[in-house]
PDB file of C-alpha atoms in Angstrom:
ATOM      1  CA  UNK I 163      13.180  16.404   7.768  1.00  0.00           C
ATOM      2  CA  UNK I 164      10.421  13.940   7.879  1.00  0.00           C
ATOM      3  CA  UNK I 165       9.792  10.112   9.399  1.00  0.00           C
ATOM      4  CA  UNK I 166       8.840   7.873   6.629  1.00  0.00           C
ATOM      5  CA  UNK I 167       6.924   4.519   7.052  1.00  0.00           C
ATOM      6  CA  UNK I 168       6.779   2.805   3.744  1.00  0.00           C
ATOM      7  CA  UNK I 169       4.626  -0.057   4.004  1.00  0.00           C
ATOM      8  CA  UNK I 170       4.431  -2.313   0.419  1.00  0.00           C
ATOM      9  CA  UNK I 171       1.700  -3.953  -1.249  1.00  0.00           C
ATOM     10  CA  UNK I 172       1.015  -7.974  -1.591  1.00  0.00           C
ATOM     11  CA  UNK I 173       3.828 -10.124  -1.767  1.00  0.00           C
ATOM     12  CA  UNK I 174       6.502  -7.576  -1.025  1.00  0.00           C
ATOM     13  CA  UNK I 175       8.782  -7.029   1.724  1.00  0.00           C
ATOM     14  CA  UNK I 176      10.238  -3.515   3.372  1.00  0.00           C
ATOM     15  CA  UNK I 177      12.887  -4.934   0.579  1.00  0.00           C
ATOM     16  CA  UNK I 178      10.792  -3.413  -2.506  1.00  0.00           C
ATOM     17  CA  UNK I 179      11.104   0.428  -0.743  1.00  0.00           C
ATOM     18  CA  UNK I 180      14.892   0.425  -1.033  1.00  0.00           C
ATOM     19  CA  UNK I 181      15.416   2.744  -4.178  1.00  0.00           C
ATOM     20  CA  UNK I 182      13.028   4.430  -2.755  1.00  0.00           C
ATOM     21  CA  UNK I 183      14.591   4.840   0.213  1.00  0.00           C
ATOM     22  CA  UNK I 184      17.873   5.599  -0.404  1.00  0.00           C
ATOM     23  CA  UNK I 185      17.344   8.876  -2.317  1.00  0.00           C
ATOM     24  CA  UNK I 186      14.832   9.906   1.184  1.00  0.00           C
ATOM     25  CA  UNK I 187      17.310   8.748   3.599  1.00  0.00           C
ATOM     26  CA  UNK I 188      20.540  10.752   1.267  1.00  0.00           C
ATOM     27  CA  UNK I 189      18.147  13.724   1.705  1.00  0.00           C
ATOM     28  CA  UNK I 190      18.259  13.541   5.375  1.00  0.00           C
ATOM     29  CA  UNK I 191      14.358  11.964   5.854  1.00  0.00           C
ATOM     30  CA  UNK I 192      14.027   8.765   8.281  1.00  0.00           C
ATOM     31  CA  UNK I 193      12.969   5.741   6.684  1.00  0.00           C
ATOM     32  CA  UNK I 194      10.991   2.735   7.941  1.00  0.00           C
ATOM     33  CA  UNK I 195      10.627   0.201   5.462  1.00  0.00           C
ATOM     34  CA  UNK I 196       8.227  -2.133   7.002  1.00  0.00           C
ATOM     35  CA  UNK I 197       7.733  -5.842   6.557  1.00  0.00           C
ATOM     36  CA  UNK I 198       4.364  -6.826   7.624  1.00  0.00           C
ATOM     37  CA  UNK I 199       4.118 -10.287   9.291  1.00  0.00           C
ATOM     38  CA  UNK I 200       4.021 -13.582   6.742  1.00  0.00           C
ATOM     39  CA  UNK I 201       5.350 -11.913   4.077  1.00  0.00           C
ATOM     40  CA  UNK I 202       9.305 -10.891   3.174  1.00  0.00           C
ATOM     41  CA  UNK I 203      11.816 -12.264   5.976  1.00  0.00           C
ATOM     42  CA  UNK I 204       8.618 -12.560   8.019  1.00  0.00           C
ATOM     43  CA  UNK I 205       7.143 -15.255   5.673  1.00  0.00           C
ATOM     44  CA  UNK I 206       7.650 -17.900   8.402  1.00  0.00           C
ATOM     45  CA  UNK I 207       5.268 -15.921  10.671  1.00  0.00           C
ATOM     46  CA  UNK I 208       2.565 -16.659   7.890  1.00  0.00           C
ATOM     47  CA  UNK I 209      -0.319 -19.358   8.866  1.00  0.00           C
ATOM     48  CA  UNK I 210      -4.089 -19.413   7.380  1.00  0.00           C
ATOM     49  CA  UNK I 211      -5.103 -17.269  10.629  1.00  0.00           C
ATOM     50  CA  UNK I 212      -3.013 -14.491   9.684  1.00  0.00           C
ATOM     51  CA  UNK I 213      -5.276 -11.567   8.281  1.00  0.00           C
ATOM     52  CA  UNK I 214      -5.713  -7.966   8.321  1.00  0.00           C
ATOM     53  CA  UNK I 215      -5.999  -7.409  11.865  1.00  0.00           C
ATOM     54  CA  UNK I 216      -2.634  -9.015  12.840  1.00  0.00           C
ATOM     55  CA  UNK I 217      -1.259  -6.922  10.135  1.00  0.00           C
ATOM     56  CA  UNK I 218      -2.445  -3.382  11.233  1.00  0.00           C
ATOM     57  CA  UNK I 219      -1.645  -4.827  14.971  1.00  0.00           C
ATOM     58  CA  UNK I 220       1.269  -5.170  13.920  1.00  0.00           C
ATOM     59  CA  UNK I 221       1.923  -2.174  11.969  1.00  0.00           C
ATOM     60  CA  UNK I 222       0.160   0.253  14.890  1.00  0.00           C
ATOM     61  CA  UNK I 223       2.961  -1.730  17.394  1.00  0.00           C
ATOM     62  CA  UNK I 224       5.553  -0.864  15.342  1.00  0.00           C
ATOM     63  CA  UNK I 225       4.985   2.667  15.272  1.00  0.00           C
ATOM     64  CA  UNK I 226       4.658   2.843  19.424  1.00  0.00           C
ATOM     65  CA  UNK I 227       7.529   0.686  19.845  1.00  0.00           C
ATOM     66  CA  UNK I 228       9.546   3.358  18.227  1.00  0.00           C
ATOM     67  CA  UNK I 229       7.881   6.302  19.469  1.00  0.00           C
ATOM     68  CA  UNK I 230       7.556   7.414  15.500  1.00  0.00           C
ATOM     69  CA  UNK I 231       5.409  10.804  15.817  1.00  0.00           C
ATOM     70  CA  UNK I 232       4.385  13.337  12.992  1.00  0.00           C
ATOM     71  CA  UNK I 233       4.711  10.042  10.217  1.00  0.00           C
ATOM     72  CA  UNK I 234       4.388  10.382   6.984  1.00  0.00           C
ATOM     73  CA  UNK I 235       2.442   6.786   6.420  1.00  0.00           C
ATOM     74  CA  UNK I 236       2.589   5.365   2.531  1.00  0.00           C
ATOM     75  CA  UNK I 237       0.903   2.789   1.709  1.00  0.00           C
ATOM     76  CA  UNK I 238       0.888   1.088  -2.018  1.00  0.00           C
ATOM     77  CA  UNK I 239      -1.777  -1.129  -3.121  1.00  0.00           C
ATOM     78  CA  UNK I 240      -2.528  -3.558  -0.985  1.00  0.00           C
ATOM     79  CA  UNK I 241      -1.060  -2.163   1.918  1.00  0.00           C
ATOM     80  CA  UNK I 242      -3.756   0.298   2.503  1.00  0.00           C
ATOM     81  CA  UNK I 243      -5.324  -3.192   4.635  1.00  0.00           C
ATOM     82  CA  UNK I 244      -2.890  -2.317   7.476  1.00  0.00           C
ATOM     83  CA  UNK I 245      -2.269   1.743   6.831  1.00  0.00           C
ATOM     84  CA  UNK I 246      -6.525   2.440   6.674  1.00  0.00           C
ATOM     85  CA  UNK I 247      -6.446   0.398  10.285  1.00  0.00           C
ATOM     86  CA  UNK I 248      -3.321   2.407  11.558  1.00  0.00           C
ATOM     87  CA  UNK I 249      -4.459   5.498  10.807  1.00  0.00           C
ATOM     88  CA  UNK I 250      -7.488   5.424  12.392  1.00  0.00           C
ATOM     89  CA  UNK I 251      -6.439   3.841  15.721  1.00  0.00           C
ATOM     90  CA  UNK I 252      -3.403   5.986  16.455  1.00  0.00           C
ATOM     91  CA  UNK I 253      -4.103   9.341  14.359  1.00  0.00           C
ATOM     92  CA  UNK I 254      -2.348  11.287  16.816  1.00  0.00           C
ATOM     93  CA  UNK I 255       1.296   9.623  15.442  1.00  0.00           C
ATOM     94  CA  UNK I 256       0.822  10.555  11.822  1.00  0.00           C
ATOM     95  CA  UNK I 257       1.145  13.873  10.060  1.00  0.00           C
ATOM     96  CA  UNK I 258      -0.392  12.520   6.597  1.00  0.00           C
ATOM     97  CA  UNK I 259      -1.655   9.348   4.908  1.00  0.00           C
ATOM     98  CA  UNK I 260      -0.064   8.256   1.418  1.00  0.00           C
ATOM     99  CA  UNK I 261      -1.381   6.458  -0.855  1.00  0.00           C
ATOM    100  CA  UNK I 262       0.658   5.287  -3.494  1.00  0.00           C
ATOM    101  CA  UNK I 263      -2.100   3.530  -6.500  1.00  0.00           C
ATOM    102  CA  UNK I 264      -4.278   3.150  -3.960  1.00  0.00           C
ATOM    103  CA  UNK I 265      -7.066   4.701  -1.859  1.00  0.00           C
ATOM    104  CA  UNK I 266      -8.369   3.819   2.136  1.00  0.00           C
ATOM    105  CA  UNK I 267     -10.479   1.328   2.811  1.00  0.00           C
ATOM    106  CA  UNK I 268     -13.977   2.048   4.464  1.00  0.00           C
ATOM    107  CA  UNK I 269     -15.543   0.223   7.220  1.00  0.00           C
ATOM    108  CA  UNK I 270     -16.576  -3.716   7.189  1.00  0.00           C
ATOM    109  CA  UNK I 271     -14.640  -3.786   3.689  1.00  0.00           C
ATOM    110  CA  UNK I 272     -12.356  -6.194   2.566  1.00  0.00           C
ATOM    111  CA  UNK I 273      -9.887  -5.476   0.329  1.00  0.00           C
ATOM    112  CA  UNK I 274     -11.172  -8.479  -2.020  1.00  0.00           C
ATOM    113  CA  UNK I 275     -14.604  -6.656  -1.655  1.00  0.00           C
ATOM    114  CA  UNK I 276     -13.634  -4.119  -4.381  1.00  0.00           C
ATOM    115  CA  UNK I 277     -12.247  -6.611  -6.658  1.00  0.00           C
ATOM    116  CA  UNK I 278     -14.169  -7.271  -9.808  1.00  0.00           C
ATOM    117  CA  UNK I 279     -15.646 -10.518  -9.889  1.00  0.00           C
ATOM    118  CA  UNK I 280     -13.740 -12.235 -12.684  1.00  0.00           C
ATOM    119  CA  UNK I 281     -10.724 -11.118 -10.905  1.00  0.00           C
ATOM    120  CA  UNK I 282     -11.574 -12.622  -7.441  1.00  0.00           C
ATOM    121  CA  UNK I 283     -12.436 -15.534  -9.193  1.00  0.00           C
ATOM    122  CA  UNK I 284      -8.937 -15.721 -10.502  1.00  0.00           C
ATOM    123  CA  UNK I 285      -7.379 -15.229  -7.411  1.00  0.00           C
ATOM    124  CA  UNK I 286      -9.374 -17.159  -5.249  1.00  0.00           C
ATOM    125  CA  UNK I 287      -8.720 -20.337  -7.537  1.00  0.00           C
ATOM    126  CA  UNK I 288      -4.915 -19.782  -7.628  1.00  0.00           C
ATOM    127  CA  UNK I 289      -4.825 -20.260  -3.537  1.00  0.00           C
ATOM    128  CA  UNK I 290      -2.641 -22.853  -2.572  1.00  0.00           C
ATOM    129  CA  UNK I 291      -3.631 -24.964  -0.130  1.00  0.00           C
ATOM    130  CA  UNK I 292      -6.645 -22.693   0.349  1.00  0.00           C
ATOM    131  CA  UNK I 293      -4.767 -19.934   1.858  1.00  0.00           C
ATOM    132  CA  UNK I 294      -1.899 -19.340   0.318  1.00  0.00           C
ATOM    133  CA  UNK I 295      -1.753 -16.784  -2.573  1.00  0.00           C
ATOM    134  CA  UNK I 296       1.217 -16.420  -4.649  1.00  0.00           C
ATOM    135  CA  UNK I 297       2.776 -14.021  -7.256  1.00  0.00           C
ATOM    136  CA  UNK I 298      -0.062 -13.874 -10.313  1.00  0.00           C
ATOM    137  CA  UNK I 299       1.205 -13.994 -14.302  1.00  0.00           C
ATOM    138  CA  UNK I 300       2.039 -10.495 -15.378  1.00  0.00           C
ATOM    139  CA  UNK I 301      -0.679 -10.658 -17.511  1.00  0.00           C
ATOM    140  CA  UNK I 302      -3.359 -11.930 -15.019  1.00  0.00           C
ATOM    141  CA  UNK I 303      -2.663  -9.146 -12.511  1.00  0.00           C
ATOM    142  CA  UNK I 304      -2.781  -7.070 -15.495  1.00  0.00           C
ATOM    143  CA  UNK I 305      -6.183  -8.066 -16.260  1.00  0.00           C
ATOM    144  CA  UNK I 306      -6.649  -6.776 -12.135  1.00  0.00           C
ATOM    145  CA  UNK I 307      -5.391  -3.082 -13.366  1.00  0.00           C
ATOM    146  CA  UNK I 308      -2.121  -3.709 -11.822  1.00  0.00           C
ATOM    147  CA  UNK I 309       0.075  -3.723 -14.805  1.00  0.00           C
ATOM    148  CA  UNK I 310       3.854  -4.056 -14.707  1.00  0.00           C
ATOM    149  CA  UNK I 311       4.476  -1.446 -17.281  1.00  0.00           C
ATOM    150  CA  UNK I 312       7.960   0.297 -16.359  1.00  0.00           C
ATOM    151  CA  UNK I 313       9.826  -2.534 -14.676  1.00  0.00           C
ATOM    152  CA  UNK I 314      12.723  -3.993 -16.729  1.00  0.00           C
ATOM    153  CA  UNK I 315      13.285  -7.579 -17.100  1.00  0.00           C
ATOM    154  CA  UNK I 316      15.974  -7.428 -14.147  1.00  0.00           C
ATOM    155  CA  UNK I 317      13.475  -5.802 -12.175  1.00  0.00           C
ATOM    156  CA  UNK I 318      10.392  -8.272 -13.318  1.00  0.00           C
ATOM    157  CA  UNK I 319      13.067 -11.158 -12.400  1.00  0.00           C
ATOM    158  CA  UNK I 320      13.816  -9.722  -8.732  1.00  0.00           C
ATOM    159  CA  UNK I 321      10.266  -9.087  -7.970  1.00  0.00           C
ATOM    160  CA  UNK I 322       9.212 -12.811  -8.846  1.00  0.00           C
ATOM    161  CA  UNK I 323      12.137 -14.183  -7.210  1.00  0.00           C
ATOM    162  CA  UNK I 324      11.760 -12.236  -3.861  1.00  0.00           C
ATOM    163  CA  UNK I 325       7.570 -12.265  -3.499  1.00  0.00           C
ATOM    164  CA  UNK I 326       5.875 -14.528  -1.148  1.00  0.00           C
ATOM    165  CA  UNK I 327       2.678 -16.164  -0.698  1.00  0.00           C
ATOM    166  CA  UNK I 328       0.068 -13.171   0.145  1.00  0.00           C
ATOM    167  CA  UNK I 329      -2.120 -15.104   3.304  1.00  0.00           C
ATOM    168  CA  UNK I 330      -5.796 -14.819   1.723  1.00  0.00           C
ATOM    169  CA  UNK I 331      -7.256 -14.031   4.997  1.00  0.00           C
ATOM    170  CA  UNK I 332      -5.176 -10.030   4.732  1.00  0.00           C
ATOM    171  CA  UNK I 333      -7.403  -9.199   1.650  1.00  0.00           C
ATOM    172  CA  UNK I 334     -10.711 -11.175   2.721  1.00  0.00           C
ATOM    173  CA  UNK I 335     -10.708 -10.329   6.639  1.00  0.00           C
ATOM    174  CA  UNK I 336     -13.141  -7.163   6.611  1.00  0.00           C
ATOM    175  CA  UNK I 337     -11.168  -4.029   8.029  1.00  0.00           C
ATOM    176  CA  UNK I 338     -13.180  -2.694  10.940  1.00  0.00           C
ATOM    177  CA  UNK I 339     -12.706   1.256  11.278  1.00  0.00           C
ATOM    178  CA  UNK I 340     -14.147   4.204  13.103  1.00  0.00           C
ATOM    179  CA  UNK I 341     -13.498   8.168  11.821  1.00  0.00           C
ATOM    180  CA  UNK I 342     -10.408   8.041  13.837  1.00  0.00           C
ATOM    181  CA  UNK I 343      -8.605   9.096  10.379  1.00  0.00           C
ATOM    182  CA  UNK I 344     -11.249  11.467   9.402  1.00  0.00           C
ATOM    183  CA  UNK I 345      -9.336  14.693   9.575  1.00  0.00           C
ATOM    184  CA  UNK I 346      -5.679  13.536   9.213  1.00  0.00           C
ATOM    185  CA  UNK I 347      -3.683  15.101   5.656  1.00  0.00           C
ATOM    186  CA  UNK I 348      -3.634  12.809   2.916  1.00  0.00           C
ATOM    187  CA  UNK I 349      -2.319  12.052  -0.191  1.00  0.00           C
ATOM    188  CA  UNK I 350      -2.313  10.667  -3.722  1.00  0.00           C
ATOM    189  CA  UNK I 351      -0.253   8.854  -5.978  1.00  0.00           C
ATOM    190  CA  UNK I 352      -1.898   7.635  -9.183  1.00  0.00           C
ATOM    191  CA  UNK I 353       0.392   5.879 -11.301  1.00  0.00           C
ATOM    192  CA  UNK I 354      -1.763   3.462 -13.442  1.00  0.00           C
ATOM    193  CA  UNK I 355      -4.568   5.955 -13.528  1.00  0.00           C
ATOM    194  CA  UNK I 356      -4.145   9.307 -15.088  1.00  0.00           C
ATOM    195  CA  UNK I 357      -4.598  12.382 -12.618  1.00  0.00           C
ATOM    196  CA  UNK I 358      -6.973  13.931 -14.872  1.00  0.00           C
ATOM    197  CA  UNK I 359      -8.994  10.515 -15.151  1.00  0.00           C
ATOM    198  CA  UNK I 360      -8.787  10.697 -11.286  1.00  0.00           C
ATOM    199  CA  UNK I 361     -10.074  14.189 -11.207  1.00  0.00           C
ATOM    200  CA  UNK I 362     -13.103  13.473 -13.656  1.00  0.00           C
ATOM    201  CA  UNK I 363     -14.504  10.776 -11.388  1.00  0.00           C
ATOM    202  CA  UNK I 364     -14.245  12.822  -8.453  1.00  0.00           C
ATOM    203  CA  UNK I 365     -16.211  15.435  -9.955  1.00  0.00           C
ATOM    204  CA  UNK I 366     -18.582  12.874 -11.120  1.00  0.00           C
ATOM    205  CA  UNK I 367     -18.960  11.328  -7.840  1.00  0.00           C
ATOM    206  CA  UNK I 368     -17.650   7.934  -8.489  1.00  0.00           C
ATOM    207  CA  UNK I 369     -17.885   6.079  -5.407  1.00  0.00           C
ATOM    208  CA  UNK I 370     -14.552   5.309  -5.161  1.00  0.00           C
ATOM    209  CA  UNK I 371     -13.159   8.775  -5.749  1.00  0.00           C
ATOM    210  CA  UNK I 372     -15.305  11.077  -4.226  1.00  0.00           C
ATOM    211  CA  UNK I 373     -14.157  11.727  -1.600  1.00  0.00           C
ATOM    212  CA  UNK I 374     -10.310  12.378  -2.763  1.00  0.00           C
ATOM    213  CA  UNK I 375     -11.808  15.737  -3.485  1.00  0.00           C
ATOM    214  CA  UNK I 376     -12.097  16.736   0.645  1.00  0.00           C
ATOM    215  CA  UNK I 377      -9.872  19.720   1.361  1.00  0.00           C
ATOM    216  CA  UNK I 378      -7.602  17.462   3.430  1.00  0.00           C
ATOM    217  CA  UNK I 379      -6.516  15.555  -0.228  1.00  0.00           C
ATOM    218  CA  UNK I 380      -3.305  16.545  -2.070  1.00  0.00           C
ATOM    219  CA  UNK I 381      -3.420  14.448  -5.145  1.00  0.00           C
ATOM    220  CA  UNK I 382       0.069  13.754  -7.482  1.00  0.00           C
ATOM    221  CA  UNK I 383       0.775  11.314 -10.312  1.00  0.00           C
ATOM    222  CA  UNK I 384       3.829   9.042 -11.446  1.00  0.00           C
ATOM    223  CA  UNK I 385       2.394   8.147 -14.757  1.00  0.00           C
ATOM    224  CA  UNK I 386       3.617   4.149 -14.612  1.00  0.00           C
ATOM    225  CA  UNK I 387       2.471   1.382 -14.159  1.00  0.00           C
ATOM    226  CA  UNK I 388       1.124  -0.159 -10.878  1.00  0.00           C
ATOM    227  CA  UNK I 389       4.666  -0.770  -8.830  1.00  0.00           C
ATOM    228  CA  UNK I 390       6.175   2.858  -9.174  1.00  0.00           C
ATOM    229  CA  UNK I 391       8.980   1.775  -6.624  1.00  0.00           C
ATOM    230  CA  UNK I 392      10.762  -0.303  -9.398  1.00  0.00           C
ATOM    231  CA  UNK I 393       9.276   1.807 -12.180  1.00  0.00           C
ATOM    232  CA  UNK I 394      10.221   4.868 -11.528  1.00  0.00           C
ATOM    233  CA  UNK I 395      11.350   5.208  -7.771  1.00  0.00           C
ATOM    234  CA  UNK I 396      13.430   8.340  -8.004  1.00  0.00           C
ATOM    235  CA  UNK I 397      10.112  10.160  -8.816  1.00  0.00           C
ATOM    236  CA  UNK I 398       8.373   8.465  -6.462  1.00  0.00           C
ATOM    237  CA  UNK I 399      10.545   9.844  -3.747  1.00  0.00           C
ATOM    238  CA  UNK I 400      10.947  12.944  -4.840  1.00  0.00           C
ATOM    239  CA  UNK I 401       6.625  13.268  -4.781  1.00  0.00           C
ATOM    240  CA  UNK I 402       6.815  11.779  -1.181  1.00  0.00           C
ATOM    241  CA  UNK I 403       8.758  14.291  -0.339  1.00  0.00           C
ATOM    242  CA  UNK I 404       6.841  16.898  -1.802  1.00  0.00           C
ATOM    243  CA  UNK I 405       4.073  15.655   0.025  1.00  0.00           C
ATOM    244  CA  UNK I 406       5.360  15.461   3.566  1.00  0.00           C
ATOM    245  CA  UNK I 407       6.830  19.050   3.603  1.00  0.00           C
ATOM    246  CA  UNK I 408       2.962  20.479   2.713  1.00  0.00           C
ATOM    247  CA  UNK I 409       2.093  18.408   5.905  1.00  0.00           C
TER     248      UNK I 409
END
């Protein structure tokens, strides 16, 4: 059996894991379905000096708090911010790297660094009080690539009323990173992206995909839209899974 950290993308809380985690857990897996600071229950911890380094702190504490070895670490969209910085500053307490419609981050790169411009734009102008980013329109994060294809309108409806503000300075803090990560097992989930799409731009050297074709990759789809964990979250688990017992 295998030790789980999920960690969730912008505006979520360990809360959006839980059908997720329930089919792990029934399987026999241990779960950690993490809450990063300012967002979730921890939204009161959120200020405009909260960024990606108190996240991965926070994160990387977590994991030697509890003495979690040989961890399967997920991260889904956004939360590659704090599971790129784990990763590479305590290698030795994961088995593999997940991520679920997402990818790491590289050094000195903020996660709004790989946003298209029209897109940044959009977010940056819906801050409140200049730090302060909440839940998008469906159809602007749509415009992002992060569709909501899959969820059902009870689903849409729990999602908007649980999300919190996203603190700006998570996606526009740059990460900083060594190779600490370099040889770990990782993973793929590509949900909005079609695995043979995926494969194409690794063979054609896209920037952004190259190097998902390394030996140490194991790539897997959920064909959904961007927030498989409502979507479709008994597949989800059941590729997790899959994943952690090639580890």
């Amino acid at each position: 059996m295998s030790t789980f950290v999920l960690v969730p993308g912008f505006w979520l809380g360990g809360w959006a894991w839980d059908a997720v985690a329930e089919p792990l857990r029934a399987a026999g897996h241990t779960v950690h379905a993490v809450t990063l600071p300012g967002l979730g229950e921890r939204a009161g911890e959120a200020s405009p000096e909260l960024g990606a380094e108190a996240q991965i702190a926070d994160l990387a504490e977590l994991l030697v708090r509890e003495d979690l070895r040989e961890v399967i670490l997920v991260a889904h969209s956004g939360g590659t911010i704090a599971v790129s910085g784990v990763a590479d500053r305590v290698p030795e307490r994961i088995r593999r790297v997940v991520f679920v419609d997402s990818g790491p981050l590289t050094d000195g790169v903020a996660l709004a660094d790989l946003w298209e411009p029209e897109y940044r734009a959009a977010m940056e102008s819906s801050l409140v009080d200049g730090w302060r980013l909440p839940l998008p329109a469906w159809d602007v994060l749509a415009s992002g690539g992060s569709s909501v294809d899959g969820i059902d309108e009870a689903g849409l409806a729990r999602f908007r009323e649980l999300a919190t503000d996203q603190p700006a300075r998570t996606f526009t803090e740059p990460v900083r990173l060594t190779d600490g990560a370099a040889k770990l097992p990782k993973g793929l989930v590509s949900c909005s992206i079609p695995l043979a799409q995926v494969h194409a731009m690794i063979a054609a050297g896209h920037p952004y995909f190259a190097a998902l074709g390394g030996p140490e990759w194991e790539l897997r789809e959920v064909p959904t839209g961007h927030w498989p964990m409502f979507s479709r979250p008994a597949e989800t688990a059941a590729v997790l899974a899959e994943l952690a017992e090639l580890a």
